[in-house]
Structure formats: structure tokens, C-alpha cells
Amino acid sequence: MKEGQASILRDTVGLAQWVEFVGRSPMQDALPLLAQPEIISFALGLPSPELFPTEALSRACSDVLSGHPQALQYGVPSIALKSHIVSLMRSRGVECNERQIVLTCGAQQAVSLIVALLLDRRREVIAEEMCYPGFRQVVNFYQPEILEVPTDRETGMDVDRVEWLLKTGACPAFIYAIPNGHNPIGVNLSQEKRSKLLEVSRRYNVPIIEEDPYGFLSYEGGSETPLRAVSEDLVFYVGSFSKMIAPSLRLGWLIAPEKVTGYLAILKEASDIDTTTFAQHIVACMLESGFLWPHLRRLRAEYQRRRNVMLAALPGTFPRGSVWSIPRCGFFLWVRLPDEIDTTRLLKIAANEYRVAFMPGMAFCGNRDNKGARSSVRLNFSNPSESLIEEGMLRLGSMFGSHFGVASIGQK
Amino acid sequence: MKEGQASILRDTVGLAQWVEFVGRSPMQDALPLLAQPEIISFALGLPSPELFPTEALSRACSDVLSGHPQALQYGVPSIALKSHIVSLMRSRGVECNERQIVLTCGAQQAVSLIVALLLDRRREVIAEEMCYPGFRQVVNFYQPEILEVPTDRETGMDVDRVEWLLKTGACPAFIYAIPNGHNPIGVNLSQEKRSKLLEVSRRYNVPIIEEDPYGFLSYEGGSETPLRAVSEDLVFYVGSFSKMIAPSLRLGWLIAPEKVTGYLAILKEASDIDTTTFAQHIVACMLESGFLWPHLRRLRAEYQRRRNVMLAALPGTFPRGSVWSIPRCGFFLWVRLPDEIDTTRLLKIAANEYRVAFMPGMAFCGNRDNKGARSSVRLNFSNPSESLIEEGMLRLGSMFGSHFGVASIGQK
């Protein structure tokens, strides 16, 4: 939407000021390209449809509809479900209680409620240069100054830079982080940086929003312990069943200091009254049956296989000089190509001529001059099957072969 | 939450400014009273659980889970469902198209998105003195000046007062109205006032938010035609399946001028990504089967019976001098008692001693000195069965008998 257009609209129907500052995102621009037939897409962050627990879900639907008619009514948040979430979090080293949990319509609503609680219009926030676009969508509404810090592809957010910002007078409403299976970089925040980030948050009394939709999907060794395990009063944790069970249940949660959950409940009620009691009952019923742990083991094994297939294909696919890291959690692989390649333009060639798609780095970046973003791609390995990953990488490889000489071995 | 408390919290964890202005609502205060065992409640606005279409829902769940695995994935809004909504609206005399529809997490989210689109912080809005509390919750976040107009219990919103406000310089972001089955008054806006309201909205170029969750539940003659039928560019219509099928599906819609639906979609995505595709598929499947019209006939017949049982009991229950009107739509009956009765205090006696509950008028009113609200009650007739309505009215009658002399014939 061009600025002129927005002004005209405001004049006609009297819209709020924020619409003047809203533009289409590069991600939205990419969507029509992805909607073409026969495209193999590594672009979006979708779970695998073959791994949806349709049978368990179906059984839970029947049980709930026959045994719990109140699941169709408005209702107070399910204590049974909250108790299951307490146990889930304990398995990750987090001690919390039911009164600290607010059930939400997915992780996105949880972030949106926490931001509404903490952020006044035009305040500062700290986030990464390369950042989940849904977060920018939430905060843009408040027109804040986003103080950006870089992300290292092996160790995560540049916490020294966070410290420097705070030391030199920044006064952000919060620090936003995805410490596990970072979106889009795929990295886990290193242990050393976790400690440092928590220490800095404490020293400057700045809350952290810890978004963790992928935290239960780790591929090597155990899951990383969330920041919330260490800091109960300064970390707002956000979790979700979207990637563990199914996105369309729209069921997530946040864990907040107990003294502010009342405000979050007011915001939640104003937003949409309550989180679907039907989905709450279904998921509580599934968790009660002990379904989740074997299911998570299956997801981890399958997603790890898909990641490995993609990793194995990378050196023969991407041009010499490309670099990437091995994600130990989540849905994404980040590849940085040689600087001269503009991946936003490349996507058009890939989709139109080679029927394969990825998300260009610029979709995650607020600064149009960022060279790293401009020459990078985010690849999703959770949605396509192993054979589609192989075929898609072949297509990418022949594109690079035609447009950049023979595909060469990239450097790890 | 007292002001001092909010200030302390802001100092500790740095909350946004709006929390200073948030207080508990009388409705929230009433909830613990209602949660007591053996209470017959006329207090909340719940549909009847016996009338939930559990079987049709169950069948739709099976069909969707076996036939449409994509219903568990993230997804774009269902065109099939939007087409059904276009037909539903046409049955009410509204011509719209799929591009004007945004699917939402219930009517509440629809109102919340429209308010975010139209309202800048501290602007004015026009609403009724007696008003759905969920609306106040949404706008309070923007700290607007609410320009209040009275509601006549036979003809609805005082539109002359709306005109006067606009004529004398008010510049509201919108006018908020529930023209059918008003919550809490139960009244339908008269035809004459509808025409006047539309004319005034046009003359001063002020949009109307038409909230219509009860519009399909009319009890005598046909449904009233929504305002949206007459004004496509200035009326933002809000509908919901909560009262027609089940609240816990969290499925509603809004109809807006096509040129602004893009902004509403951005707000929606920022709030919670998308409206549960699972529920979208379930409801589309139910509507496809032709289930809705017979179901609506059944709901109307049953709710009309319950309303009639309650109306029949009123004269023998409420003290002399009480007045009410006959609702032709929706879930509520509004009774104004003699001025000396404070219904907020009365609720404690009713719930604690007589095990019967209603919603005191003050729950719907922003002004603590409003005598009409202070001495009124909202009675819900959709949730309790006919026999519970009879028993509950007997309990109310014996309370009035003990506390205000023998129950007397109220005046219609």
C-alpha cells in the first residue's frame, strides 16, 4: 500500500493513524509466487501434514463431544490443560504454576498480548536484525524504535550488543528473543550468551519475551532449557501446540509473573473473550492419554531425517562461497549466498522457471540495505517430505548451475 | 485493581500506561457469586447447552478430519465459508461479497479489529449509556471519550441525541450500535430510528459499527434488516456463529468496505495469524449440509418459549412499579425496578440466600450515578430450561416478597 493511498483512505473513512505506516511485507509479496501449481516450497514455516495426529485428534473429538458438552460453551480456561502445561514445562526445567499461565490463540496472540502489556506507543524495544516477521507486525502498531542487534549463525543473538545498547542509555520496553530454533536463522542461543542475556536483563531490569514455539522439537541431545527456568519475574515465556499437534487448533500459552496475569486476562478477554474451549478439551484429552511423548519422539526423528536430507544436498546445490549452520532445533535452515546474489530477485526465477521456492532473507529484515539479508535464504525442512526435499534441491541446483556456472561445493 | 497497586506494578516491571486506567468491572465482581453451587443463573449471555448441535458437529468433525487433512494446517480464509456467509446475509437483505468479509475469532475479535482500524488514542466515540461490557473493554485500551446516548426500552438508541452530538461539534471515530436484540436492553432499534441513524451517519460521514450476534435469533415476524443493507461504505457489520452453532468454535465475521479489508487482515494476522481452519471447515461442512435453517427454526422456537415463560412469570415476581419490554430478538430481558432498589446489592442477597442470579444494570454502565442502571437487572432466558426459569422466578419472587413486601403486579 503506497503512502498516498493510505492518506486518501484516511480522508474517506477516517482510519487510525497507524495505517499510514503500514506496508506490504516482502513475505506477503512472495505468497502469490508460492501459490503456483507444482511448486516445491521450502518457503513457509508449516509443520508436515503427514505427521498430524489425525487419529488421536479424531478420537479426542469424539470423546469430548460425547462426554463434555460444556466444551461447546464459553468457559473459563481449563485447569486440566494448564496442569499438563506445567508438567510439559517441568520436563524442560521450568518450574511454574497454573496461575502464571494464560491460554492463548496460538503463540502469535501470546506475543501480541505481552507486547500490549509492556509497550507504550513510540517506546524502544530490542530485537534482532533478522527476525520473525509476525513480531514486527505486532510491534509496528505501536510505532516503536526497534533497536536491532545482529545474530551469529553459530551462537545466536549478539548479547554484547544488547549490553552496549543498555549501557549507553537505551530504555527498551523489552528484549524479544527466540532462543531455540531461531526463526529465521535456525540457531540455538549458546549457553554462555543465555547466562549473559539473563544477567543483563536483571541488571537493567528489562523484561525478555522468550518466544519458544519450536523448543520441544530438538534434534540432537536434549532440549535447551528455556530462559524462563532461571528468571521468573523478568521472562515472559511463549509456547504453542501449533508445531507439536496442529496449527489449526490455535492453542498456545504464555507464562508471566503472576502479578500481571490479571492484566493479560483482561487484554485476552477484550481481544476475543476466551480461547476455544473445544480445542482446550481436545488437547487436554490427548495429553491425558499419554499421546504426546511418543508423538514428539516421532516428530523429532522425522524432522531430523528431513533436515539431514536437506543438509546433505546443500554442498552440491548452492554456489561456492555459500555458508550455513546445522540447526539443532526447529524448522529452518539459513543459507548465506555470495554477496552479489539478491535472493528476492532469485525467488522469481526459482518459482517461475524451476518450480521451487524459498523465503528470501529480506522478508525477515527491516533494513533494506542489509547485505546479509539480501543474499540469504531461509529454507524450511519440516513441511516437504524427504523425496520432495531431494527433488527441490535438485531444482535449486540446476538453477544455480544455469545462472551462476556449475553448482559448486559450498563451504560449511 | 486499585490505582496505587497499578503504579507499583508499573514501577516494578514497566507496564504500559493503560494499566493505570483499568479496573475490575462489576461483571467480573459478580462472577464468584455465580460460581456457587445450586445457583439458577439468569446472569450470563450463554446459549442453551441442550440446543448445541452436537450430533451435526460430531459428523462434521469426522468428515473434516477424514476428508480434509489441510483443515489442521495454517491456511488462507475459507472461500467456501465466506460464500455461505454471503448467502446468510442475503437472507437478511444484505448484499455483500467474499472480498468484504474477514473471518474472525468470534464477534468480539471482529469488534476489536474494527476499533483498532478506526480509533486513535483519546479520540471520541459514540455509544449507548447501557452497553455491552465487552465493547467498553475493547475501547478502554484507547482511552477515548465515550459520548453516551440513552436507550429507550421500546425503540432503542436515542438517535436524536446522536444527531445533537454531531451537530454540536462531536467528531467521533464511530458510532457503536447493537440494533437487533440489544445487549443488555433486549430492544430492536425501530425502523424510524434506523433510517435516521443511517442518514445522520451519512451526513456527518461517521462510520457505524453494527454488532449483530443475535440478528438471526428473532422471535416474532421476520428478522430485522441490518443497517449494512442500506450503507455499504459506512457500516461495519459484525456477525457470529457463537449463538447460532456454538461459542467454543470461536467463529465470527465482519463485513467492511472492500478498500479497508486489507488493513483488517493485517491486524488479524498480527493478532493471531489466522482463524482456526479446523472450525472454518467444520462450519462450512455443516452449512453445506443444509443443517442451519432447520436448526435456526428450532432455536427460535425454543428460545421464544423460554422468553414467554419468563415474561409470564414477571408480573407475579417483581415488585410493583417494575417495568419491562418484550424482546423480539436475542437473549435478554431488561427489567427496571423502583428507583430505591440497588440491584448490585440485591444480587448478593439473591445469590447467597435464594440461589438465583441476574446481572445488575450497573455492569453495563460507565456512570456510577446512573439511576436507571442502578435499579435495573438484565435477565437471560436462553441458557436455563423452561422449568429452571419457572423455579428461578419463584425464588426471585420469594426474595422480593420477603424484602419488599408481597410481590406485586408490575406494570407492563
Short mmCIF file of C-alpha atoms in Angstrom, two decimals, chain A:
data_model
loop_
_atom_site.label_atom_id
_atom_site.label_comp_id
_atom_site.label_asym_id
_atom_site.label_seq_id
_atom_site.Cartn_x
_atom_site.Cartn_y
_atom_site.Cartn_z
CA MET A 1 0.00 0.00 0.00
CA LYS A 2 1.57 3.29 -1.04
CA GLU A 3 1.57 6.23 1.36
CA GLY A 4 -0.58 8.36 -0.91
CA GLN A 5 -3.23 5.64 -0.99
CA ALA A 6 -3.29 5.40 2.78
CA SER A 7 -3.79 9.15 3.10
CA ILE A 8 -6.71 9.08 0.69
CA LEU A 9 -8.28 6.21 2.62
CA ARG A 10 -7.86 8.06 5.89
CA ASP A 11 -9.62 11.06 4.44
CA THR A 12 -12.51 8.98 3.14
CA VAL A 13 -13.36 6.71 6.04
CA GLY A 14 -11.33 8.17 8.90
CA LEU A 15 -8.87 5.40 9.67
CA ALA A 16 -6.48 5.36 12.63
CA GLN A 17 -3.02 6.87 12.15
CA TRP A 18 -1.08 3.62 12.14
CA VAL A 19 -2.36 2.71 8.65
CA GLU A 20 -0.10 5.45 7.25
CA PHE A 21 2.91 3.42 8.36
CA VAL A 22 1.80 0.01 7.18
CA GLY A 23 3.26 -1.51 4.05
CA ARG A 24 3.10 -4.89 2.43
CA SER A 25 5.87 -7.14 3.68
CA PRO A 26 8.28 -8.97 1.32
CA MET A 27 6.71 -12.15 2.72
CA GLN A 28 3.25 -11.10 1.56
CA ASP A 29 4.74 -10.22 -1.82
CA ALA A 30 6.18 -13.73 -2.02
CA LEU A 31 2.89 -15.53 -1.36
CA PRO A 32 1.42 -15.34 -4.90
CA LEU A 33 4.63 -16.89 -6.24
CA LEU A 34 4.21 -19.82 -3.85
CA ALA A 35 0.59 -20.37 -4.77
CA GLN A 36 1.54 -21.55 -8.28
CA PRO A 37 0.89 -25.22 -9.07
CA GLU A 38 3.66 -27.83 -8.93
CA ILE A 39 5.87 -25.67 -6.73
CA ILE A 40 8.03 -27.44 -4.18
CA SER A 41 8.09 -24.97 -1.34
CA PHE A 42 10.76 -24.52 1.29
CA ALA A 43 9.31 -21.08 1.97
CA LEU A 44 6.77 -21.19 4.80
CA GLY A 45 7.05 -22.44 8.37
CA LEU A 46 4.47 -25.19 8.15
CA PRO A 47 4.59 -28.49 10.01
CA SER A 48 4.31 -31.69 7.99
CA PRO A 49 0.69 -32.58 7.21
CA GLU A 50 1.58 -36.31 7.17
CA LEU A 51 2.62 -36.03 10.81
CA PHE A 52 -0.62 -34.51 12.07
CA PRO A 53 -2.02 -36.87 14.73
CA THR A 54 -5.33 -37.13 12.90
CA GLU A 55 -6.37 -40.38 14.55
CA ALA A 56 -5.67 -39.25 18.11
CA LEU A 57 -7.35 -35.95 17.34
CA SER A 58 -10.38 -37.69 15.91
CA ARG A 59 -10.68 -39.89 18.98
CA ALA A 60 -10.35 -36.88 21.27
CA CYS A 61 -13.05 -35.01 19.30
CA SER A 62 -15.47 -37.92 19.77
CA ASP A 63 -14.66 -38.27 23.45
CA VAL A 64 -15.07 -34.58 24.08
CA LEU A 65 -18.30 -34.20 22.10
CA SER A 66 -19.89 -37.23 23.74
CA GLY A 67 -18.57 -36.73 27.27
CA HIS A 68 -18.10 -32.98 27.76
CA PRO A 69 -20.96 -30.94 26.25
CA GLN A 70 -19.64 -27.90 28.14
CA ALA A 71 -16.72 -27.96 25.70
CA LEU A 72 -19.00 -26.19 23.22
CA GLN A 73 -19.88 -23.37 25.62
CA TYR A 74 -17.98 -20.26 26.64
CA GLY A 75 -15.81 -21.22 29.56
CA VAL A 76 -13.08 -20.37 31.99
CA PRO A 77 -9.60 -21.58 30.97
CA SER A 78 -9.12 -25.30 31.57
CA ILE A 79 -7.20 -26.05 34.75
CA ALA A 80 -6.60 -29.59 33.49
CA LEU A 81 -4.84 -28.24 30.41
CA LYS A 82 -2.86 -25.75 32.44
CA SER A 83 -1.68 -28.58 34.70
CA HIS A 84 -0.49 -30.51 31.66
CA ILE A 85 1.40 -27.40 30.54
CA VAL A 86 3.00 -27.15 33.99
CA SER A 87 4.25 -30.74 33.53
CA LEU A 88 5.44 -30.09 29.99
CA MET A 89 7.40 -27.08 31.18
CA ARG A 90 8.85 -29.04 34.09
CA SER A 91 10.23 -31.55 31.57
CA ARG A 92 12.20 -28.62 30.14
CA GLY A 93 13.46 -27.48 33.53
CA VAL A 94 10.90 -24.71 34.07
CA GLU A 95 9.00 -24.50 37.35
CA CYS A 96 5.74 -22.60 37.02
CA ASN A 97 2.20 -22.81 38.32
CA GLU A 98 -1.27 -22.67 36.76
CA ARG A 99 -1.85 -19.10 37.95
CA GLN A 100 1.11 -17.90 35.87
CA ILE A 101 -0.32 -19.41 32.67
CA VAL A 102 -2.64 -17.65 30.23
CA LEU A 103 -4.05 -19.82 27.41
CA THR A 104 -3.97 -18.06 24.05
CA CYS A 105 -4.95 -18.38 20.43
CA GLY A 106 -1.50 -19.65 19.43
CA ALA A 107 1.93 -18.15 20.15
CA GLN A 108 1.15 -15.12 17.97
CA GLN A 109 -1.65 -13.99 20.28
CA ALA A 110 0.55 -14.60 23.31
CA VAL A 111 3.22 -12.26 21.91
CA SER A 112 0.58 -9.74 20.92
CA LEU A 113 -0.88 -9.69 24.46
CA ILE A 114 2.52 -9.39 26.14
CA VAL A 115 3.52 -6.55 23.81
CA ALA A 116 0.25 -4.76 24.62
CA LEU A 117 1.02 -5.17 28.31
CA LEU A 118 4.57 -3.82 28.12
CA LEU A 119 4.81 -1.41 25.21
CA ASP A 120 3.69 2.19 25.10
CA ARG A 121 3.46 3.93 21.75
CA ARG A 122 6.82 5.08 20.36
CA ARG A 123 8.93 3.44 23.08
CA GLU A 124 12.05 1.44 22.23
CA VAL A 125 12.33 -2.34 22.00
CA ILE A 126 15.36 -4.56 21.40
CA ALA A 127 15.11 -7.27 18.75
CA GLU A 128 17.34 -8.96 16.19
CA GLU A 129 18.02 -7.57 12.71
CA MET A 130 16.87 -10.89 11.32
CA CYS A 131 13.58 -11.51 13.00
CA TYR A 132 10.26 -13.38 12.74
CA PRO A 133 8.03 -11.04 10.67
CA GLY A 134 4.99 -11.74 12.86
CA PHE A 135 6.80 -9.97 15.67
CA ARG A 136 7.32 -6.86 13.55
CA GLN A 137 3.64 -6.96 12.63
CA VAL A 138 2.70 -6.83 16.31
CA VAL A 139 5.02 -4.03 17.35
CA ASN A 140 4.57 -1.87 14.21
CA PHE A 141 1.15 -0.99 15.54
CA TYR A 142 2.93 0.87 18.38
CA GLN A 143 5.43 2.57 16.07
CA PRO A 144 8.37 1.88 18.41
CA GLU A 145 12.02 2.38 17.66
CA ILE A 146 13.37 -1.14 17.14
CA LEU A 147 16.96 -1.25 18.38
CA GLU A 148 18.41 -4.05 16.30
CA VAL A 149 21.21 -6.41 17.18
CA PRO A 150 22.91 -8.90 14.84
CA THR A 151 22.58 -12.69 15.10
CA ASP A 152 25.56 -15.02 14.82
CA ARG A 153 24.66 -18.17 12.90
CA GLU A 154 26.54 -20.41 15.38
CA THR A 155 25.75 -18.77 18.73
CA GLY A 156 22.67 -16.58 18.20
CA MET A 157 21.80 -13.03 19.27
CA ASP A 158 24.67 -10.60 19.85
CA VAL A 159 24.22 -10.17 23.58
CA ASP A 160 27.26 -7.90 23.92
CA ARG A 161 25.48 -5.51 21.61
CA VAL A 162 22.35 -5.73 23.81
CA GLU A 163 24.51 -4.85 26.80
CA TRP A 164 26.13 -1.95 24.94
CA LEU A 165 22.71 -0.55 23.97
CA LEU A 166 21.54 -0.65 27.57
CA LYS A 167 24.81 0.74 28.90
CA THR A 168 24.62 3.70 26.51
CA GLY A 169 21.16 4.73 27.59
CA ALA A 170 18.63 2.61 25.70
CA CYS A 171 15.46 2.16 27.70
CA PRO A 172 13.53 -0.59 25.88
CA ALA A 173 10.16 -1.95 26.97
CA PHE A 174 11.54 -5.46 26.43
CA ILE A 175 14.05 -7.65 24.61
CA TYR A 176 12.49 -10.06 22.11
CA ALA A 177 14.26 -13.40 21.60
CA ILE A 178 13.73 -16.85 20.06
CA PRO A 179 16.48 -18.75 21.89
CA ASN A 180 15.62 -22.21 20.47
CA GLY A 181 15.42 -22.98 16.75
CA HIS A 182 15.57 -19.28 15.90
CA ASN A 183 13.27 -18.08 13.14
CA PRO A 184 14.72 -17.43 10.53
CA ILE A 185 18.35 -18.32 11.37
CA GLY A 186 17.71 -21.76 12.89
CA VAL A 187 20.31 -21.24 15.62
CA ASN A 188 20.09 -22.02 19.35
CA LEU A 189 21.35 -19.27 21.64
CA SER A 190 24.60 -20.50 23.21
CA GLN A 191 24.75 -21.30 26.92
CA GLU A 192 27.23 -18.51 27.55
CA LYS A 193 25.00 -15.97 25.80
CA ARG A 194 21.94 -17.21 27.69
CA SER A 195 23.63 -16.51 31.01
CA LYS A 196 24.83 -13.13 29.79
CA LEU A 197 21.39 -12.17 28.46
CA LEU A 198 19.70 -13.09 31.74
CA GLU A 199 22.33 -11.18 33.70
CA VAL A 200 21.92 -8.08 31.54
CA SER A 201 18.11 -8.28 31.73
CA ARG A 202 18.39 -8.37 35.52
CA ARG A 203 20.99 -5.61 35.79
CA TYR A 204 18.94 -3.18 33.70
CA ASN A 205 15.55 -4.52 34.82
CA VAL A 206 14.40 -5.14 31.24
CA PRO A 207 11.91 -7.96 30.63
CA ILE A 208 12.56 -10.59 27.97
CA ILE A 209 9.87 -12.03 25.68
CA GLU A 210 11.05 -15.59 25.08
CA GLU A 211 9.19 -17.00 22.09
CA ASP A 212 9.62 -20.76 22.01
CA PRO A 213 7.25 -22.45 19.52
CA TYR A 214 9.97 -24.91 18.44
CA GLY A 215 11.53 -25.63 21.83
CA PHE A 216 10.09 -29.15 22.07
CA LEU A 217 11.43 -30.07 18.62
CA SER A 218 15.15 -30.53 19.20
CA TYR A 219 17.24 -32.92 17.15
CA GLU A 220 20.48 -33.64 18.98
CA GLY A 221 20.88 -34.20 22.66
CA GLY A 222 18.21 -32.82 24.96
CA SER A 223 16.13 -29.70 24.51
CA GLU A 224 17.74 -26.48 25.64
CA THR A 225 16.43 -25.13 28.93
CA PRO A 226 14.31 -22.01 28.40
CA LEU A 227 15.43 -18.69 29.88
CA ARG A 228 12.25 -18.78 31.97
CA ALA A 229 13.82 -21.57 34.08
CA VAL A 230 16.21 -19.02 35.55
CA SER A 231 14.15 -15.84 35.70
CA GLU A 232 10.55 -15.95 36.87
CA ASP A 233 9.95 -12.22 37.19
CA LEU A 234 11.61 -10.88 34.05
CA VAL A 235 10.98 -13.56 31.41
CA PHE A 236 7.62 -13.79 29.60
CA TYR A 237 7.63 -17.27 28.05
CA VAL A 238 5.53 -18.13 24.97
CA GLY A 239 4.73 -21.71 23.95
CA SER A 240 2.42 -23.32 21.42
CA PHE A 241 0.77 -26.59 20.42
CA SER A 242 0.78 -25.49 16.75
CA LYS A 243 4.02 -27.27 15.87
CA MET A 244 3.54 -30.12 18.35
CA ILE A 245 -0.03 -31.09 17.46
CA ALA A 246 -1.67 -28.90 14.79
CA PRO A 247 -1.69 -25.17 13.96
CA SER A 248 -5.41 -25.03 13.28
CA LEU A 249 -6.28 -25.77 16.91
CA ARG A 250 -4.94 -22.24 17.57
CA LEU A 251 -3.79 -23.15 21.03
CA GLY A 252 -0.79 -21.65 22.75
CA TRP A 253 0.14 -20.33 26.15
CA LEU A 254 2.19 -17.75 27.91
CA ILE A 255 3.84 -17.85 31.31
CA ALA A 256 4.08 -14.49 33.04
CA PRO A 257 4.78 -13.16 36.52
CA GLU A 258 1.63 -13.94 38.50
CA LYS A 259 1.08 -10.30 39.46
CA VAL A 260 0.44 -9.30 35.85
CA THR A 261 -1.63 -12.24 34.56
CA GLY A 262 -4.79 -10.36 35.60
CA TYR A 263 -3.97 -7.63 33.10
CA LEU A 264 -3.17 -10.19 30.42
CA ALA A 265 -6.53 -11.87 31.07
CA ILE A 266 -8.28 -8.51 30.58
CA LEU A 267 -6.44 -7.99 27.28
CA LYS A 268 -7.30 -11.54 26.22
CA GLU A 269 -10.99 -11.10 27.03
CA ALA A 270 -11.09 -7.82 25.12
CA SER A 271 -9.42 -9.47 22.13
CA ASP A 272 -11.67 -12.50 21.69
CA ILE A 273 -13.39 -13.38 25.01
CA ASP A 274 -11.78 -16.79 25.51
CA THR A 275 -9.56 -19.42 23.89
CA THR A 276 -11.71 -22.05 22.22
CA THR A 277 -12.84 -24.39 24.99
CA PHE A 278 -13.36 -27.08 22.34
CA ALA A 279 -9.64 -27.13 21.44
CA GLN A 280 -8.73 -26.88 25.14
CA HIS A 281 -10.76 -30.00 25.89
CA ILE A 282 -9.41 -31.84 22.85
CA VAL A 283 -5.78 -31.16 23.72
CA ALA A 284 -6.29 -31.85 27.43
CA CYS A 285 -7.88 -35.16 26.44
CA MET A 286 -4.96 -36.02 24.12
CA LEU A 287 -2.35 -35.14 26.75
CA GLU A 288 -4.25 -37.11 29.39
CA SER A 289 -3.97 -40.21 27.21
CA GLY A 290 -0.16 -40.01 27.23
CA PHE A 291 -0.15 -39.45 23.48
CA LEU A 292 2.29 -36.54 23.41
CA TRP A 293 5.67 -38.04 24.31
CA PRO A 294 5.70 -40.83 21.69
CA HIS A 295 4.31 -38.32 19.19
CA LEU A 296 7.11 -35.84 19.96
CA ARG A 297 9.70 -38.62 19.58
CA ARG A 298 8.24 -39.39 16.16
CA LEU A 299 8.22 -35.72 15.12
CA ARG A 300 11.81 -35.22 16.24
CA ALA A 301 13.03 -38.32 14.41
CA GLU A 302 11.20 -37.45 11.20
CA TYR A 303 12.14 -33.77 11.16
CA GLN A 304 15.75 -34.68 11.93
CA ARG A 305 15.74 -37.02 8.88
CA ARG A 306 14.34 -34.28 6.68
CA ARG A 307 16.90 -31.79 7.99
CA ASN A 308 19.68 -34.29 7.26
CA VAL A 309 18.47 -34.86 3.70
CA MET A 310 18.50 -31.13 3.11
CA LEU A 311 21.91 -30.66 4.75
CA ALA A 312 23.37 -33.48 2.66
CA ALA A 313 22.15 -31.83 -0.54
CA LEU A 314 23.37 -28.31 0.28
CA PRO A 315 27.03 -28.60 -0.82
CA GLY A 316 26.08 -29.88 -4.26
CA THR A 317 23.31 -27.33 -4.65
CA PHE A 318 24.41 -23.86 -3.60
CA PRO A 319 27.14 -21.79 -5.28
CA ARG A 320 30.70 -21.76 -3.97
CA GLY A 321 31.03 -19.32 -1.10
CA SER A 322 27.63 -20.17 0.38
CA VAL A 323 27.65 -20.82 4.13
CA TRP A 324 25.18 -22.34 6.58
CA SER A 325 24.94 -23.89 10.02
CA ILE A 326 23.33 -27.05 11.31
CA PRO A 327 20.06 -26.30 13.15
CA ARG A 328 19.65 -28.37 16.30
CA CYS A 329 16.02 -27.38 16.80
CA GLY A 330 13.06 -26.04 14.86
CA PHE A 331 12.02 -25.88 11.22
CA PHE A 332 14.61 -23.77 9.42
CA LEU A 333 17.98 -23.72 7.74
CA TRP A 334 19.62 -20.39 6.86
CA VAL A 335 21.97 -20.20 3.88
CA ARG A 336 24.03 -17.14 3.12
CA LEU A 337 24.98 -16.95 -0.54
CA PRO A 338 27.74 -14.85 -2.08
CA ASP A 339 27.10 -11.12 -1.60
CA GLU A 340 26.35 -10.42 -5.26
CA ILE A 341 23.23 -12.61 -5.25
CA ASP A 342 19.93 -10.87 -4.49
CA THR A 343 17.70 -13.67 -3.24
CA THR A 344 14.48 -11.63 -3.54
CA ARG A 345 15.05 -11.44 -7.30
CA LEU A 346 16.26 -15.04 -7.31
CA LEU A 347 12.94 -16.23 -5.88
CA LYS A 348 11.09 -15.12 -9.00
CA ILE A 349 13.42 -17.18 -11.22
CA ALA A 350 13.24 -20.15 -8.85
CA ALA A 351 9.44 -20.14 -8.64
CA ASN A 352 8.61 -19.22 -12.22
CA GLU A 353 11.26 -21.21 -14.06
CA TYR A 354 12.27 -24.01 -11.69
CA ARG A 355 9.09 -24.53 -9.63
CA VAL A 356 10.89 -24.36 -6.32
CA ALA A 357 10.59 -21.72 -3.61
CA PHE A 358 12.37 -20.44 -0.52
CA MET A 359 11.94 -17.34 1.63
CA PRO A 360 14.36 -14.54 0.74
CA GLY A 361 16.32 -13.09 3.68
CA MET A 362 14.80 -9.64 3.16
CA ALA A 363 11.45 -11.00 4.39
CA PHE A 364 12.94 -11.02 7.91
CA CYS A 365 14.79 -7.74 7.88
CA GLY A 366 13.60 -4.18 8.45
CA ASN A 367 16.65 -2.59 6.81
CA ARG A 368 16.62 -2.68 3.01
CA ASP A 369 20.41 -2.15 2.89
CA ASN A 370 21.29 -5.25 4.92
CA LYS A 371 23.68 -7.22 2.70
CA GLY A 372 23.48 -10.36 4.79
CA ALA A 373 19.71 -10.49 4.45
CA ARG A 374 19.79 -9.55 0.78
CA SER A 375 21.98 -12.54 -0.13
CA SER A 376 20.46 -15.13 2.24
CA VAL A 377 17.58 -17.60 2.09
CA ARG A 378 15.55 -19.36 4.75
CA LEU A 379 14.82 -22.99 3.88
CA ASN A 380 12.05 -24.91 5.63
CA PHE A 381 12.63 -28.63 6.00
CA SER A 382 9.61 -29.63 8.12
CA ASN A 383 6.84 -29.36 5.55
CA PRO A 384 8.09 -31.24 2.44
CA SER A 385 8.77 -34.98 2.53
CA GLU A 386 12.31 -36.34 2.11
CA SER A 387 11.75 -37.09 -1.55
CA LEU A 388 10.32 -33.63 -2.21
CA ILE A 389 13.32 -32.12 -0.42
CA GLU A 390 15.65 -34.10 -2.70
CA GLU A 391 13.73 -33.08 -5.82
CA GLY A 392 13.51 -29.43 -4.70
CA MET A 393 17.23 -29.26 -4.03
CA LEU A 394 17.90 -30.71 -7.49
CA ARG A 395 15.76 -27.94 -8.97
CA LEU A 396 17.63 -25.30 -6.96
CA GLY A 397 20.91 -26.89 -8.04
CA SER A 398 20.06 -26.71 -11.74
CA MET A 399 19.01 -23.08 -11.32
CA PHE A 400 22.33 -22.22 -9.71
CA GLY A 401 24.10 -24.29 -12.37
CA SER A 402 22.44 -22.30 -15.17
CA HIS A 403 22.66 -18.88 -13.61
CA PHE A 404 25.95 -18.98 -11.70
CA GLY A 405 28.04 -21.55 -13.55
CA VAL A 406 28.19 -25.19 -12.44
CA ALA A 407 26.95 -25.65 -8.90
CA SER A 408 29.95 -25.76 -6.66
CA ILE A 409 30.74 -27.14 -3.26
CA GLY A 410 29.70 -24.58 -0.66
CA GLN A 411 31.75 -24.07 2.47
CA LYS A 412 30.38 -25.22 5.75
#
